[in-house]
Coordinates of C-alpha atoms in Angstrom, one line a residue:
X272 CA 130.1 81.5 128.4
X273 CA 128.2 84.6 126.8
X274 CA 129.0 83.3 123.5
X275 CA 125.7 81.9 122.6
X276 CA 123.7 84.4 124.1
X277 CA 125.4 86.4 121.4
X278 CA 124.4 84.4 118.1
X279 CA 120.9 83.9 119.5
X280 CA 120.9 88.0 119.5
X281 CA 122.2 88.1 116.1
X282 CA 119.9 85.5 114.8
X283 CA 117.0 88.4 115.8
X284 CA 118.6 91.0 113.7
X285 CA 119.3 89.1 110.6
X286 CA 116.6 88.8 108.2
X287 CA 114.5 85.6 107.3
X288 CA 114.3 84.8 103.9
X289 CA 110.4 84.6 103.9
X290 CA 110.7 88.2 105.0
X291 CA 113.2 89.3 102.2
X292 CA 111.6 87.7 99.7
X293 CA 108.3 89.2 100.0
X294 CA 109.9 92.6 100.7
X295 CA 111.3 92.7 97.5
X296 CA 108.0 91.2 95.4
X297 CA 106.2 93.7 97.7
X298 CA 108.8 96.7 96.2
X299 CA 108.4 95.3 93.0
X300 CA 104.8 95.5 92.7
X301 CA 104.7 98.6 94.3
X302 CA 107.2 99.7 91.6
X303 CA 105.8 98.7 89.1
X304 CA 102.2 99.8 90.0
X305 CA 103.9 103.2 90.8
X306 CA 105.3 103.1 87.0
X307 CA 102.4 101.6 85.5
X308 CA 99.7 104.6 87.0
X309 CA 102.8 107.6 86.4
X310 CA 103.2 106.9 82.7
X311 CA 99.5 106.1 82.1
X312 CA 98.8 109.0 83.6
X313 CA 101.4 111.5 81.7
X314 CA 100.7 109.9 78.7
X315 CA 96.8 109.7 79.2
X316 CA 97.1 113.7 79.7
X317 CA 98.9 114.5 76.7
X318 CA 96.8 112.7 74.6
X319 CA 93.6 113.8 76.0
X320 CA 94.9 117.8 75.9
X321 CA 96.7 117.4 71.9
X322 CA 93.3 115.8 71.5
X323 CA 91.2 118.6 73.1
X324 CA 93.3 121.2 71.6
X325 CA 93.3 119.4 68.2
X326 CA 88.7 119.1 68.4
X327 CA 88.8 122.7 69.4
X328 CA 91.2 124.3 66.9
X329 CA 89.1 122.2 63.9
X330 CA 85.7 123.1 65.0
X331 CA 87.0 126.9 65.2
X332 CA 88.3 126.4 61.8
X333 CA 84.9 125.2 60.6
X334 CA 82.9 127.6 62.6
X335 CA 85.3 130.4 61.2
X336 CA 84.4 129.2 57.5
X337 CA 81.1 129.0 58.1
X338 CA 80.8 133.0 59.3
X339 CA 83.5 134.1 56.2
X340 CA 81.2 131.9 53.9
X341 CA 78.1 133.8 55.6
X342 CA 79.3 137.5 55.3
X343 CA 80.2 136.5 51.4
X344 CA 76.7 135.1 51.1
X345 CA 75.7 138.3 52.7
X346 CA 77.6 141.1 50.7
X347 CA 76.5 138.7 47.8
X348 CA 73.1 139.2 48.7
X349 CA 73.4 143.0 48.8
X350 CA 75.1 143.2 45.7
X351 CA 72.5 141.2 44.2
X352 CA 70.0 143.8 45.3
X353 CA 71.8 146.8 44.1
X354 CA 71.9 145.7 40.8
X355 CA 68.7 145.2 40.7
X356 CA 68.4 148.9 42.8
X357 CA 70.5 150.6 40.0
X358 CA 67.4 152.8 38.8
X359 CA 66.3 153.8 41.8
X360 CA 65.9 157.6 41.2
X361 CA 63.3 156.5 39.2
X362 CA 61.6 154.2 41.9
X363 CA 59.7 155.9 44.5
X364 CA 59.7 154.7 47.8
X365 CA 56.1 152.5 47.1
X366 CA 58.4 150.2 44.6
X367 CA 61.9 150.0 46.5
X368 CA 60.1 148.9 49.9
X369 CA 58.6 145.5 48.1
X370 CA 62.3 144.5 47.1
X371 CA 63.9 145.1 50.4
X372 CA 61.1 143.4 52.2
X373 CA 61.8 140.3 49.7
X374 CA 65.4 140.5 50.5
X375 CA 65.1 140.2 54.4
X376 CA 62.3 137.7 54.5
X377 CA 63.9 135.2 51.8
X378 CA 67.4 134.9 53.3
X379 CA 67.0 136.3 57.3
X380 CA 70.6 137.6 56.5
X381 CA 69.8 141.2 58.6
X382 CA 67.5 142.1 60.6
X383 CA 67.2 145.5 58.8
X384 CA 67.6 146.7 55.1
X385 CA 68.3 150.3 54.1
X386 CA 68.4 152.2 51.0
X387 CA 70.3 155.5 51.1
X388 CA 70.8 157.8 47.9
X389 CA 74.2 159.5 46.9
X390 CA 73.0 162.6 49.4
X391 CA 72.7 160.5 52.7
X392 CA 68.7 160.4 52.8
X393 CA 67.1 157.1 53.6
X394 CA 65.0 156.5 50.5
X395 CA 63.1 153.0 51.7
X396 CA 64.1 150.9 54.7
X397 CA 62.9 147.5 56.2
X398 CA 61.0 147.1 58.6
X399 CA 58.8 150.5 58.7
X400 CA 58.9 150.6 62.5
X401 CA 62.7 151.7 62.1
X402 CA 61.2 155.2 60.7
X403 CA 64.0 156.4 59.2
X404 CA 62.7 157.1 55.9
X405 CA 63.2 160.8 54.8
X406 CA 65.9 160.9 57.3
X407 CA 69.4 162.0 56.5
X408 CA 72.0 159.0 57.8
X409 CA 74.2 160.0 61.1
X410 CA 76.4 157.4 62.0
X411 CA 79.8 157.4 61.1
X412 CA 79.8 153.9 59.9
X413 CA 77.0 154.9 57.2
X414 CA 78.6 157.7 56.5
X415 CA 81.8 155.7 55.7
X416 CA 79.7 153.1 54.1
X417 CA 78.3 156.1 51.7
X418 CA 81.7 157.6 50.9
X419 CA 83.9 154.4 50.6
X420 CA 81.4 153.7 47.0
X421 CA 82.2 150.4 47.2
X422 CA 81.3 147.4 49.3
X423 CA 81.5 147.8 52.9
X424 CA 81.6 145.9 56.8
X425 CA 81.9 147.9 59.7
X426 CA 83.4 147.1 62.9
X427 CA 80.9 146.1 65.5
X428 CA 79.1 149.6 67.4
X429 CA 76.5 150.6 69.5
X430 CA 73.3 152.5 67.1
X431 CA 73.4 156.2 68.4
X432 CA 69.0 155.8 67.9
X433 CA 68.6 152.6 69.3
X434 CA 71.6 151.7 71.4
X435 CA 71.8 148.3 69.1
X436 CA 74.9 146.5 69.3
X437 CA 75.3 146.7 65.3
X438 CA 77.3 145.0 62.2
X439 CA 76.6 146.9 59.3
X440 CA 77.3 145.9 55.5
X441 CA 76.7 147.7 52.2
X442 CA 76.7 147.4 48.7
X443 CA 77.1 150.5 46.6
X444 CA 74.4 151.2 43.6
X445 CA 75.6 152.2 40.6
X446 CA 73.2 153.4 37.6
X447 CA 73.6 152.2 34.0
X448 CA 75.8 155.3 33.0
X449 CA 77.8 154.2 36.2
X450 CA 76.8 157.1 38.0
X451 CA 77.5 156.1 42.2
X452 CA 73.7 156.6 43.2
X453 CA 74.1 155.8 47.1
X454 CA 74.0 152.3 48.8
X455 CA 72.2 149.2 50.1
X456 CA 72.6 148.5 53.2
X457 CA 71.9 145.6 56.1
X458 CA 72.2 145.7 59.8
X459 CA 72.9 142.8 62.3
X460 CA 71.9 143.2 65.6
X461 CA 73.8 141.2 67.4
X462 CA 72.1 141.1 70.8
X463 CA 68.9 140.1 69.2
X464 CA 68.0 137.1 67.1
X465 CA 70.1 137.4 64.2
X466 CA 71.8 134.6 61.6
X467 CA 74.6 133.9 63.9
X468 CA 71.8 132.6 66.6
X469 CA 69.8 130.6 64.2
X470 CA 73.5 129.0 63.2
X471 CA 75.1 128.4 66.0
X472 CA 73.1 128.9 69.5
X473 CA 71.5 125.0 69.2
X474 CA 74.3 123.7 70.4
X475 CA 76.6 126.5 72.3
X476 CA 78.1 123.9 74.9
X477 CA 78.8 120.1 75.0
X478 CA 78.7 117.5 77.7
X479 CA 82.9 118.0 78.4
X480 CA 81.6 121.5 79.0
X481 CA 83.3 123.0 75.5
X482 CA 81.7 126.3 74.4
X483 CA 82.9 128.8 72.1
X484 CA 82.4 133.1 71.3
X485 CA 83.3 135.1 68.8
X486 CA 85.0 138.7 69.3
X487 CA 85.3 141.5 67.0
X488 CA 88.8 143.0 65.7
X489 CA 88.4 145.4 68.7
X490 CA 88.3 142.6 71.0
X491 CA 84.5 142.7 71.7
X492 CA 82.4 139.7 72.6
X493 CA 79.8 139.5 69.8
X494 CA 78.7 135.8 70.5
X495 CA 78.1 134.0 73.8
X496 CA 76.7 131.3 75.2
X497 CA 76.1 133.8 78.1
X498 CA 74.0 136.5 76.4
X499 CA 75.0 139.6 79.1
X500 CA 78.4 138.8 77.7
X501 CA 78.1 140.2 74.2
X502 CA 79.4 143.4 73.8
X503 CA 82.3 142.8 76.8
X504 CA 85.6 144.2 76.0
X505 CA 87.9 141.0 76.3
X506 CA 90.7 142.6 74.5
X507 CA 93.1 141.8 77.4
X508 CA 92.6 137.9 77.6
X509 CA 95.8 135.8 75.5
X510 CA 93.9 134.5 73.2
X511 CA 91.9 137.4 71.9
X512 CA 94.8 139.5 71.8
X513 CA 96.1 136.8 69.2
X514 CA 93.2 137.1 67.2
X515 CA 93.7 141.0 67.1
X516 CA 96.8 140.4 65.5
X517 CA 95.9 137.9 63.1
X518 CA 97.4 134.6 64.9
X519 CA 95.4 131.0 64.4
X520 CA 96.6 128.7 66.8
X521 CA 95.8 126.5 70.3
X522 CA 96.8 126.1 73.4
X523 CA 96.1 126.3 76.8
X524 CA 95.5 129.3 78.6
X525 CA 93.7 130.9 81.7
X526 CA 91.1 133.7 80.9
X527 CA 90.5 136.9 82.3
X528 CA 87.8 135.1 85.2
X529 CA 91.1 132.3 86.4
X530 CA 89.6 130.0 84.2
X531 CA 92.1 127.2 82.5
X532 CA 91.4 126.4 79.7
X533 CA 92.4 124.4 76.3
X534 CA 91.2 126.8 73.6
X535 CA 91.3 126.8 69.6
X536 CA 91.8 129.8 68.1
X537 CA 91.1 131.3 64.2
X538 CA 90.6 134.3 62.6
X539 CA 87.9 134.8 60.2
X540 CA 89.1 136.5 57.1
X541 CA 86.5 138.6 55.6
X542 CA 85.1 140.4 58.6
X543 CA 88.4 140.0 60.7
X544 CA 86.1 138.8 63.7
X545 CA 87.9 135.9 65.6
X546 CA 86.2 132.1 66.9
X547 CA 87.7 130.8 70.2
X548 CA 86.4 127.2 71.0
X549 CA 87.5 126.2 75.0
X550 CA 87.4 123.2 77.2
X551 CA 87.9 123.6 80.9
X552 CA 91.1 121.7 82.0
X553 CA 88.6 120.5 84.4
X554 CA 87.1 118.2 82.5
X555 CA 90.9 116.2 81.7
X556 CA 91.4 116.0 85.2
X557 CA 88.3 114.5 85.8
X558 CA 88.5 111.9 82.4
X559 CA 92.5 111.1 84.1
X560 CA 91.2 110.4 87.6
X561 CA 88.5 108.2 86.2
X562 CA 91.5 106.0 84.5
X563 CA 93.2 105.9 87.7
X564 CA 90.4 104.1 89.1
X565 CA 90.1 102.0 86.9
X566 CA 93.7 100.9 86.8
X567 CA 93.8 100.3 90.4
X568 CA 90.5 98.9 90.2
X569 CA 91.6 95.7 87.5
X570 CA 95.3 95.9 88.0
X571 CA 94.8 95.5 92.3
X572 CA 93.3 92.2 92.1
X573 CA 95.7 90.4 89.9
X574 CA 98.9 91.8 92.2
X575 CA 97.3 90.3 95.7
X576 CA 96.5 87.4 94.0
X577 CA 100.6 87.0 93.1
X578 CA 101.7 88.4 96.4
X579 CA 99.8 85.4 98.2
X580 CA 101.4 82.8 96.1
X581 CA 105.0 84.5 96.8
X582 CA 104.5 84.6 100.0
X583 CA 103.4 80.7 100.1
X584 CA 106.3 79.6 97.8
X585 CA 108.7 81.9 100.2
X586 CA 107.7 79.4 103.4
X587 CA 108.1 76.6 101.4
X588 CA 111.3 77.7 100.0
X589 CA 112.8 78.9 103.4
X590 CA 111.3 75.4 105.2
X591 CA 114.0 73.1 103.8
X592 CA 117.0 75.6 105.5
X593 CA 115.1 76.1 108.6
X594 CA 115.2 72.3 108.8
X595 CA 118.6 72.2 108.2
X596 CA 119.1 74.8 111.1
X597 CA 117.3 72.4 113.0
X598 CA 119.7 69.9 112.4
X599 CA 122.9 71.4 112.6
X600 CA 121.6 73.1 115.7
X601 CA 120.9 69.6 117.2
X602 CA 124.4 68.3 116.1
X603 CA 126.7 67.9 118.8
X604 CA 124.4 67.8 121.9
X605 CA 122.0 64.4 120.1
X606 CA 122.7 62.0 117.5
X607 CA 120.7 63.3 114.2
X608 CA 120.1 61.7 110.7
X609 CA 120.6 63.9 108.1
X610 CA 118.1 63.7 105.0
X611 CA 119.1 63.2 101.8
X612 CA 119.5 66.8 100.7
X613 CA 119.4 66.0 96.7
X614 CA 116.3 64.3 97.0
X615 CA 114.7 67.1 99.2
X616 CA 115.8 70.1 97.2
X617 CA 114.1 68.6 94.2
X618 CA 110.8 67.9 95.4
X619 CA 110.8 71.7 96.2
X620 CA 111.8 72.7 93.2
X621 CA 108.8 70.7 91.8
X622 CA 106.2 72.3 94.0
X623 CA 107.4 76.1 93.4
X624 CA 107.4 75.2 89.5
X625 CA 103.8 74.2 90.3
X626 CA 102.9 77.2 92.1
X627 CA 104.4 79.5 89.7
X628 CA 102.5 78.0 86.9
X629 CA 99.1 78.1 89.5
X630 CA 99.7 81.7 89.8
X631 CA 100.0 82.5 85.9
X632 CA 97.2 80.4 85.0
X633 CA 95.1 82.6 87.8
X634 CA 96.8 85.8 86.8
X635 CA 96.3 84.7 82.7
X636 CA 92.3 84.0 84.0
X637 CA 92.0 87.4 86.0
X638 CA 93.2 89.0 82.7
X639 CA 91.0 87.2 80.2
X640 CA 88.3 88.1 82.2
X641 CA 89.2 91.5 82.6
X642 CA 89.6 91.9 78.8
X643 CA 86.3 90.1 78.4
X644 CA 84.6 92.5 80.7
X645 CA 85.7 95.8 78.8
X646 CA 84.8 94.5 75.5
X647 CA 80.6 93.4 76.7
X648 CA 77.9 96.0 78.4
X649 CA 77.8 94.5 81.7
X650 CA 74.3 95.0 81.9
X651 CA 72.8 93.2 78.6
X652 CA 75.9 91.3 77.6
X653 CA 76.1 92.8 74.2
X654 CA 79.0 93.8 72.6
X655 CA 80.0 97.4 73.8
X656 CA 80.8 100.9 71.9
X657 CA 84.3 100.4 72.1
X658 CA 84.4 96.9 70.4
X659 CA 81.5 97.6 67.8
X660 CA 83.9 100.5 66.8
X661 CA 86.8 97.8 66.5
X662 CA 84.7 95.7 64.3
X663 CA 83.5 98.3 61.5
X664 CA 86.8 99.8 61.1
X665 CA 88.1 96.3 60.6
X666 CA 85.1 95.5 58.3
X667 CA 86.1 99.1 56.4
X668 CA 90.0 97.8 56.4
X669 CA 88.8 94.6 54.8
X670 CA 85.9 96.4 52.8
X671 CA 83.3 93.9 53.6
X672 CA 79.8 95.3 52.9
X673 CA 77.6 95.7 55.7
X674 CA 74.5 97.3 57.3
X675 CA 74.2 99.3 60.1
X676 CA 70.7 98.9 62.1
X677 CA 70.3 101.9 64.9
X678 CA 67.5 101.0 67.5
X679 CA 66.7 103.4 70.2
X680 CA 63.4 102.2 72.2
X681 CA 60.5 104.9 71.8
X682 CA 59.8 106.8 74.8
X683 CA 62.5 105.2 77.4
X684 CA 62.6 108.3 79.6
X685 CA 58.7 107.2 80.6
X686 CA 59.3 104.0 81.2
X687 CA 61.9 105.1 83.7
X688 CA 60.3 107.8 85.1
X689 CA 57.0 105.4 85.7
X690 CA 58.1 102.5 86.6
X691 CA 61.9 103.1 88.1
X692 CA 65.3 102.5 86.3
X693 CA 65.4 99.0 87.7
X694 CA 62.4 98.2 85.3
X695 CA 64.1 100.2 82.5
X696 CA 67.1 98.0 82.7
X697 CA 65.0 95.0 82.6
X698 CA 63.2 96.5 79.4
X699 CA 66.8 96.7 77.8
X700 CA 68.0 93.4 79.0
X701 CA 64.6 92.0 77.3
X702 CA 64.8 94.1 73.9
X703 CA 68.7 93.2 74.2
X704 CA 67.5 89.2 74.2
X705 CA 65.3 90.0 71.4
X706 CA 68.0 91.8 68.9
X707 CA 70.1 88.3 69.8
X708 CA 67.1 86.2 68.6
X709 CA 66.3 88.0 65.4
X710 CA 69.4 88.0 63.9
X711 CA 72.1 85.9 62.9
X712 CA 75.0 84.0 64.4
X713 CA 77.5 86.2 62.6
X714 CA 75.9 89.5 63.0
X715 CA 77.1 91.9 65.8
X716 CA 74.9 93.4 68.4
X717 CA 75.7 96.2 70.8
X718 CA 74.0 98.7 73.0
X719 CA 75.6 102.1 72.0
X720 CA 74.4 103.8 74.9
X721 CA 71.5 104.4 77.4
X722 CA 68.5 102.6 75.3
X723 CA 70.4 103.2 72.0
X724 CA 71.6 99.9 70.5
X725 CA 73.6 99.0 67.4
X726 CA 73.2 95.8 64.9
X727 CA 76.1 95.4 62.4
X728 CA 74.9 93.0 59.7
X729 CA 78.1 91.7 57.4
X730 CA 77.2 91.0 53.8
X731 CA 73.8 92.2 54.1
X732 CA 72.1 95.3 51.5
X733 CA 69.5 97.5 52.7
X734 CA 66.6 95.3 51.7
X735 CA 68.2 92.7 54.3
X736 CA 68.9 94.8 56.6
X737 CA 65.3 96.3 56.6
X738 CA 63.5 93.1 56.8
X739 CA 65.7 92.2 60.1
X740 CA 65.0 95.5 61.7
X741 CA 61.5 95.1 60.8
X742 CA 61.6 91.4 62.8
X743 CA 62.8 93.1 65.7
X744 CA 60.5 95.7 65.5
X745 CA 57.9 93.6 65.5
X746 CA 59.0 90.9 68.2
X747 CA 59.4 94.0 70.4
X748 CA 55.8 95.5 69.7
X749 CA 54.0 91.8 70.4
X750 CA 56.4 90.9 73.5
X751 CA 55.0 90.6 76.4
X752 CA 57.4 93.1 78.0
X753 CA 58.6 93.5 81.9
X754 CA 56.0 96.3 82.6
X755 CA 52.9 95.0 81.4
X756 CA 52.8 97.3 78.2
X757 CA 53.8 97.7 74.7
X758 CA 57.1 99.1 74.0
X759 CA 58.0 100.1 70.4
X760 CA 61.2 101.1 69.2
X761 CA 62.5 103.0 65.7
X762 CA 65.2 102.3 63.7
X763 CA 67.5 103.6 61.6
X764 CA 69.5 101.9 58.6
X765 CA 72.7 102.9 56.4
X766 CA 75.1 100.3 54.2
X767 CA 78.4 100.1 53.5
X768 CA 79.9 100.9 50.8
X769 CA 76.2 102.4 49.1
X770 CA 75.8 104.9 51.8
X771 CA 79.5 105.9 52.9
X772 CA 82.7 104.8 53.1
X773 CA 83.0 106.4 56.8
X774 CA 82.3 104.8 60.4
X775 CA 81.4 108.3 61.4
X776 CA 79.4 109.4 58.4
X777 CA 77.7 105.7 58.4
X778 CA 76.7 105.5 62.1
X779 CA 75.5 109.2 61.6
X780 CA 73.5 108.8 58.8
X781 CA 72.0 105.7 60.5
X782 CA 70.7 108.0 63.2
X783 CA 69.8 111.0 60.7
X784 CA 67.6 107.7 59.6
X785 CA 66.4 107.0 63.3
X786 CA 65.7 110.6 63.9
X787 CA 63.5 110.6 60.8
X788 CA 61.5 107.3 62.0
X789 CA 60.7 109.4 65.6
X790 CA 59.6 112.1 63.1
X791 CA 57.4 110.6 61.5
X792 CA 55.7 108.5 64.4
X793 CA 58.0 106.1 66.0
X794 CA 57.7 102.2 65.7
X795 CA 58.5 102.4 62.6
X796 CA 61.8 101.5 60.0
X797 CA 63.4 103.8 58.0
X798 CA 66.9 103.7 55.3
X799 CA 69.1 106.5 54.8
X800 CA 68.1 108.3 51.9
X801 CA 71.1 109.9 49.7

């Protein structure tokens, strides 16, 4: 008697096959997504850190040329001067003043310029507000300078007089019988404007939130972003302790404020001062997180979308045996009439076929789209950065000749700050329609960023490429725009292969062009000049 009982209680623990079939396409997408984000992610990192690393170590290798190519210049300059110094016991102070002023107003190499004879006495000196002249030198670095007799850098110090954070150089003066008659000398004062601010301080950060400083051999800060910070002893962070004994290298590192950082590192050789470029590991997190979002943002779609259609074809698969349950659960107690099971099976078969080819048309759809939407600006419909980028290295590859047309609408910020961002975009979407309507079918346009657009123009010289810029120039200025006023725009032009053989170089000599057309007034055309 309590045998059926039994099976029905066993029927509740065994599970359906609707059930196990969308568990397991449920664990496979989950999986899959779980592998999909992971190896994005690790490989994502390591890219965007060799890559950091890689930016940071060049532009310190630059950046370190640049200063050993400056001192050279420098001790070239004073050497220079001394030979021109070399009868200077028979110059009085009147004639040797003239020269020195020449030599710091004509190169802004020092901000101070000192002649000292054999004995140790200032002869002349640049500018007269130091009043030294007719003083006898005290610092040890002169003092090495004038016993050394040949050229000379000194390790950064702070003046005795003037409490100066100092770099001095020298060059020794000889007469023509080769009698050592004393020296030249130039001072850098390093916490006031000097060459290495008029060099590097434009640009002493970027948007990832790179910087870079420069420490002497001792391990003292003698260029920051952060002003207070020049003349900090950093001798204990990694990096600089690298530097002080002569290592290049990157890597990543935490400095002596907790700070981890991706840092490139290089020595400079003639004044053994040392350039350390960083990026906050901050900024890679942030850039990773961003493509996480984005994953799950396009990838989520297209995995519901299959995970209905399973679970539809898994009731329609499972219906047939539940039916058959039916039956054989009937037989016995009522007469039944069993279906043709051949016949059945097959029209099953047809419908899940069917199904599985609805869901990869949908899924093949989702992704077109997808691919569709990262190559456009989804607010103009232009080509984007990314693909315009595709399409001149291709043309390069392929060495078609083409133009490049930069177009950046004059005074946008206004526009935006009078009449709201909304009307700004429709000012882009209009100057967008306009680009579309001056050119031609084969010609590529893209917005490269904010109100910054981009026309590639294949087979076309500069002549062609100015008479199209100048059409869309002038559509602009004689629309009648979204906010009731003119809006101009300037333009910048470079060609392939007349102009540069290099995306980079060509895009940025294009916008050396641009920034020469907003010099000069705006609304107005202008082509690279070489």
């Amino acid at each position: 008697m309590p045998v059926l009982p039994r099976k029905k209680a066993e029927q509740w623990q065994k599970i359906s096959l609707t059930t196990l079939l969308t568990g397991l396409v449920s664990l496979s997408v989950l999986l899959t997504l779980t592998i999909l984000l992971f190896a994005s992610y690790q490989s994502k990192k390591k890219s965007l850190i060799d890559t950091t690393l890689t930016l940071n170590y060049s532009s310190a290798v630059k950046m370190s040329q640049t200063i050993d190519s400056l001192f050279i210049s420098m001790q070239n300059s004073l050497h220079y001067s001394a030979i021109i110094l070399s009868n200077m016991n028979s110059m009085n102070t009147d004639e040797v003043y003239p020269n020195l002023e020449l030599l710091r107003h004509s190169s802004n190499y020092f901000n101070s310029i000192a002649v000292v004879d054999e004995t140790g006495l200032i002869r002349s000196a640049s500018p007269k507000s130091l009043g030294t002249v007719g003083k006898y030198i005290i610092t040890e670095e002169a003092k090495a300078a004038l016993a050394s007799k040949k050229p000379y850098v000194s390790k950064p110090y702070i003046s005795a007089t003037s409490k100066r954070l100092i770099v001095f150089m020298s060059a020794p003066i000889y007469d023509k019988n080769g009698i050592y008659r004393g020296y030249i000398g130039g001072s850098l004062y390093l916490q006031e404007k000097n060459i290495l601010n008029m060099i590097f301080a434009n640009n002493p950060s970027d948007k990832l939130g790179s910087y870079f400083y420069i420490v002497g051999s001792n391990g003292h800060v003698l260029f920051h972003r952060d002003k207070s910070r020049i003349g900090e002893d950093i001798s204990a962070n990694q990096i600089v302790r690298k530097l002080m004994l002569n290592q290049n290298g990157r890597e990543e590192m935490v400095n002596l404020r907790g700070e981890a950082l991706l840092a490139g590192y290089v020595k400079v050789p003639t004044n053994g001062w040392g350039v350390v470029v960083v990026s906050p590991i901050s900024v890679v997190s942030e850039q990773l997180n961003a493509q996480l979002k984005a994953i799950l943002l396009y990838t989520l779609p297209p995995f519901v979308l299959v995970m209905l259609v399973v679970i539809m074809l898994a009731r329609r698969l499972a219906r047939p045996f539940v039916s058959l349950a039916n039956l054989v659960g009937k037989m016995g107690s009522e007469k039944v009439e069993i279906p043709d099971g051949k016949r059945h099976w097959n029209r099953e078969a047809d419908l899940l076929t069917e199904a599985i080819r609805y869901a990869v048309g949908e899924i093949t759809k989702q992704t077109e789209q997808l691919t569709q939407e990262a190559m456009t600006d989804p607010l103009t419909g232009l080509t984007n950065r990314r693909t315009l980028e595709a399409i001149i290295h291709r043309w390069l590859k392929e060495k078609t000749p083409f133009s490049i047309v930069i177009m950046d609408i004059d005074k946008f910020k206004t526009i935006n700050d009078t009449y709201g961002h909304q009307a700004g975009d429709e000012v882009l979407k209009h100057f967008a329609k306009i680009i579309v309507s001056s050119t031609r079918p084969d010609d590529v346009c893209c917005r490269f960023g904010g109100e910054e657009f981009i026309a590639l123009l294949p087979h076309a010289n500069s002549a062609v490429a100015y008479h199209v810029a100048e059409r869309i120039r002038s559509t602009l200025e004689k629309s009648a725009t979204p906010v009731g006023e003119t809006i101009t725009v300037s333009q910048g032009i470079s060609h392939y292969p007349s102009h540069s053989h290099s995306a980079e170089e060509l895009i940025h000599l294009a916008d050396q062009a641009l920034y020469k057309a907003k010099e000069s007034g705006r609304n107005r055309t202008m082509i690279t000049e070489l």
